Amino acid sequence: EAQVTQNPRYLITVTGKKLTVTCSQNMNHEYMSWYRQDPGLGLRQIYYSMNVEVTDKGDVPEGYKVSRKEKRNFPLILESPSPNQTSLYFCASSPEAVLVWAQYFGPGTRLLVL
Amino acid sequence: GQQLNQSPQSMFIQEGEDVSMNCTSSSIFNTWLWYKQDPGEGPVLLIALYKAGELTSNGRLTAQFGITRKDSFLNISASIPSDVGIYFCAGQMTGNNRKLIWGLGTSLAVNP
C-alpha cells in the first residue's frame, strides 16, 4: 500500500530535550516536505527536499533541522524544543517538485512541548 | 508567508443540504487545489484545477477555477455525515512550481 508513515503519532516532551520525528514513504518519491498545522494559521511549510541531499527552508524553518540521506526518509529534528513548537506536524511526499500539488500526506504527529 | 482568503471559516449544516466555499487571492495561480482533512488524518487531495474557467467534478463535489485565476470555489451537493472535516484550498503560483499557498480551511459539520 502506498503510504507516508510518521512516528511517533503523539509525543509529550519538555523544553530543551532533543527529539526526532521520523517520516518514511514507500512510493520512490523525490519530493518530501514537512508542515506544521496550528489553529488559525493553517498549514505552514517548515522544510522541503527536492531529492537526496537537497533540502531547503520553507516558511517557518526556525528551530527545526532536516536531513535527506535516503530517498525514502526525511526526519524532522528539533534540537532544543520550545513550547511554541507545540503543534500538529505533517510529512508529505510527491513524485517530483513540479507535482507538489499531488503530494500524499502522512497521518500527522501531535507534539506537546512543556 | 502569503495565504489565501478562504471562506466561510466554518459551517454547520443539515444532512442533505448543499455547501459552497471559496478562496480568493491577490495573486494569479496556475493551479488551484482542494483538499479535505478528516479528523485525526492528513489532508487528501479532492480536486485539482489547471485552467482558468475549468469546472471539474468528483462525485458530489464540484470545483471551479476562476476566470481571473485569482479565485476558486468548491460545492458539495446533498451533504452526508461523512463530509465532516476541514476543507482546504491551495494554489500553485505561476513560475514557482515547488510552492503551494494554502487557505486557512473551512470546517464543515453535518447534522444527521
Coordinates of N, CA, C and O in Angstrom, one line a residue, chain A residues 15-80:
Chain A
T15 N 10.9 21.2 27.4 CA 11.7 22.2 26.8 C 13.2 21.8 26.8 O 13.7 21.4 27.8
G16 N 13.8 21.9 25.6 CA 15.2 21.6 25.5 C 15.6 20.2 25.3 O 16.8 19.9 25.0
K17 N 14.7 19.3 25.3 CA 15.1 17.9 25.1 C 15.0 17.5 23.6 O 13.9 17.4 23.1
K18 N 16.1 17.2 23.0 CA 16.1 17.0 21.6 C 15.2 15.8 21.2 O 15.1 14.8 21.9
L19 N 14.6 16.0 20.1 CA 13.7 14.9 19.6 C 13.7 14.9 18.0 O 14.1 15.9 17.4
T20 N 13.4 13.7 17.5 CA 13.3 13.5 16.1 C 12.0 12.8 15.8 O 11.6 11.9 16.4
V21 N 11.3 13.4 14.8 CA 10.1 12.8 14.2 C 10.5 12.2 12.9 O 11.0 12.8 12.0
T22 N 10.2 10.9 12.7 CA 10.6 10.2 11.5 C 9.5 10.3 10.5 O 8.3 10.3 10.8
C23 N 9.9 10.3 9.2 CA 9.0 10.2 8.1 C 9.5 9.3 7.0 O 10.7 9.4 6.7
S24 N 8.7 8.4 6.5 CA 9.1 7.5 5.5 C 8.0 7.3 4.5 O 6.9 7.2 4.8
Q25 N 8.4 7.2 3.2 CA 7.5 7.0 2.1 C 7.9 5.8 1.3 O 9.2 5.6 1.1
N26 N 7.0 5.0 0.8 CA 7.3 3.8 0.0 C 7.0 3.9 -1.5 O 6.8 2.9 -2.1
M27 N 6.9 5.2 -2.0 CA 6.5 5.4 -3.3 C 7.6 5.9 -4.2 O 7.4 6.3 -5.4
N28 N 8.8 5.8 -3.7 CA 10.0 6.3 -4.5 C 9.9 7.8 -4.9 O 10.3 8.2 -6.0
H29 N 9.2 8.6 -4.1 CA 9.0 10.0 -4.4 C 10.3 10.8 -4.2 O 11.1 10.5 -3.3
E30 N 10.5 11.7 -5.1 CA 11.7 12.6 -5.0 C 11.5 13.7 -4.0 O 12.4 14.1 -3.3
Y31 N 10.2 14.3 -4.0 CA 10.0 15.5 -3.2 C 9.3 15.1 -1.9 O 8.3 14.4 -1.9
M32 N 9.9 15.7 -0.8 CA 9.3 15.5 0.5 C 9.3 16.8 1.3 O 10.1 17.7 1.0
S33 N 8.3 17.0 2.2 CA 8.3 18.2 2.9 C 7.6 18.0 4.3 O 7.0 17.0 4.5
W34 N 7.9 19.0 5.2 CA 7.3 19.0 6.5 C 6.4 20.2 6.6 O 6.8 21.3 6.2
Y35 N 5.3 20.1 7.3 CA 4.4 21.2 7.6 C 4.0 21.1 9.1 O 4.0 20.1 9.7
R36 N 3.7 22.3 9.6 CA 3.0 22.3 10.9 C 1.6 23.0 10.7 O 1.5 23.8 9.8
Q37 N 0.7 22.5 11.5 CA -0.7 23.0 11.4 C -1.1 23.5 12.8 O -1.0 22.8 13.8
D38 N -1.5 24.8 12.8 CA -1.9 25.4 14.1 C -3.2 26.1 13.9 O -3.5 26.6 12.8
P39 N -4.1 26.1 14.9 CA -5.4 26.8 14.8 C -5.2 28.2 14.3 O -4.4 29.0 14.9
G40 N -6.0 28.6 13.3 CA -6.0 30.0 12.9 C -4.8 30.3 11.9 O -4.8 31.4 11.4
L41 N -3.9 29.4 11.8 CA -2.7 29.6 11.0 C -2.6 28.7 9.8 O -1.8 28.9 8.9
G42 N -3.4 27.7 9.8 CA -3.5 26.7 8.7 C -2.2 25.9 8.6 O -1.5 25.6 9.6
L43 N -1.9 25.5 7.4 CA -0.7 24.6 7.1 C 0.5 25.5 6.7 O 0.4 26.3 5.8
R44 N 1.6 25.4 7.4 CA 2.8 26.2 7.0 C 3.9 25.2 6.8 O 4.2 24.3 7.6
Q45 N 4.6 25.5 5.7 CA 5.7 24.6 5.3 C 7.0 24.9 6.1 O 7.4 26.1 6.2
I46 N 7.6 23.9 6.7 CA 8.8 24.1 7.5 C 10.1 23.9 6.7 O 10.9 24.8 6.6
Y47 N 10.2 22.8 6.1 CA 11.4 22.5 5.2 C 10.8 21.6 4.1 O 9.8 20.9 4.2
Y48 N 11.6 21.6 3.0 CA 11.3 20.6 1.9 C 12.6 20.1 1.3 O 13.7 20.7 1.5
S49 N 12.4 19.0 0.6 CA 13.6 18.4 0.0 C 13.2 17.9 -1.4 O 12.2 17.2 -1.6
M50 N 14.0 18.4 -2.4 CA 13.7 18.0 -3.8 C 14.3 16.7 -4.2 O 13.8 16.1 -5.2
N51 N 15.3 16.2 -3.5 CA 15.8 14.9 -3.7 C 16.9 14.6 -2.6 O 17.1 15.4 -1.7
V52 N 17.5 13.5 -2.7 CA 18.5 13.1 -1.7 C 19.6 14.2 -1.6 O 20.1 14.7 -2.6
E53 N 19.9 14.5 -0.4 CA 20.9 15.5 -0.1 C 20.6 16.9 -0.5 O 21.4 17.8 -0.5
V54 N 19.3 17.2 -0.9 CA 18.9 18.5 -1.3 C 17.7 19.0 -0.4 O 16.6 18.4 -0.6
T55 N 18.0 19.9 0.5 CA 16.9 20.4 1.3 C 16.9 21.9 1.3 O 17.9 22.6 1.0
D56 N 15.8 22.5 1.6 CA 15.7 24.0 1.6 C 14.6 24.4 2.6 O 13.7 23.6 3.0
K57 N 14.7 25.6 3.0 CA 13.8 26.2 4.0 C 12.4 26.5 3.4 O 12.4 27.0 2.3
G58 N 11.4 26.2 4.2 CA 10.1 26.6 3.9 C 9.8 28.0 4.5 O 10.7 28.9 4.6
D59 N 8.5 28.2 5.0 CA 8.1 29.4 5.5 C 8.5 29.6 7.0 O 8.7 30.8 7.4
V60 N 8.6 28.5 7.7 CA 8.8 28.6 9.2 C 9.9 27.7 9.6 O 9.7 26.8 10.4
P61 N 11.2 27.8 9.2 CA 12.2 26.8 9.5 C 12.9 27.0 10.8 O 13.6 26.1 11.2
E62 N 12.7 28.1 11.5 CA 13.4 28.4 12.7 C 13.1 27.4 13.8 O 12.0 27.1 14.1
G63 N 14.2 26.8 14.3 CA 14.1 25.8 15.4 C 14.0 24.4 14.9 O 13.9 23.5 15.7
Y64 N 14.1 24.2 13.6 CA 14.0 22.8 13.1 C 15.2 22.5 12.2 O 15.8 23.4 11.6
K65 N 15.5 21.3 12.1 CA 16.5 20.8 11.1 C 15.9 19.6 10.4 O 15.1 18.9 11.0
V66 N 16.4 19.3 9.2 CA 16.0 18.1 8.5 C 17.3 17.5 7.8 O 18.3 18.2 7.7
S67 N 17.1 16.3 7.4 CA 18.2 15.7 6.6 C 17.5 14.7 5.6 O 16.4 14.2 5.8
R68 N 18.2 14.5 4.5 CA 17.7 13.6 3.4 C 18.8 12.7 2.9 O 19.4 13.0 1.9
K69 N 19.2 11.7 3.7 CA 20.3 10.9 3.3 C 19.8 9.7 2.4 O 20.6 9.2 1.7
E70 N 18.6 9.4 2.5 CA 18.0 8.3 1.7 C 16.7 8.9 1.1 O 16.1 9.8 1.7
K71 N 16.4 8.3 -0.1 CA 15.2 8.9 -0.8 C 13.9 8.7 0.0 O 13.0 9.5 0.0
R72 N 13.8 7.6 0.7 CA 12.5 7.3 1.4 C 12.3 8.0 2.7 O 11.2 8.1 3.2
N73 N 13.4 8.5 3.4 CA 13.3 9.0 4.7 C 13.6 10.5 4.8 O 14.5 11.0 4.1
F74 N 12.8 11.2 5.6 CA 13.0 12.7 5.8 C 12.7 13.1 7.2 O 11.6 13.6 7.5
P75 N 13.6 12.8 8.1 CA 13.3 13.1 9.5 C 13.3 14.6 9.8 O 14.1 15.4 9.2
L76 N 12.5 15.0 10.8 CA 12.4 16.3 11.3 C 13.1 16.3 12.7 O 12.6 15.6 13.6
I77 N 14.0 17.2 12.9 CA 14.8 17.3 14.2 C 14.5 18.6 14.9 O 14.7 19.6 14.3
L78 N 14.2 18.5 16.1 CA 14.1 19.6 17.0 C 15.2 19.6 18.0 O 15.1 18.7 18.9
E79 N 16.2 20.3 17.8 CA 17.4 20.2 18.7 C 17.1 20.7 20.1 O 17.6 20.1 21.0
S80 N 16.4 21.7 20.2 CA 16.0 22.2 21.6 C 14.6 22.7 21.5 O 14.3 23.9 21.4

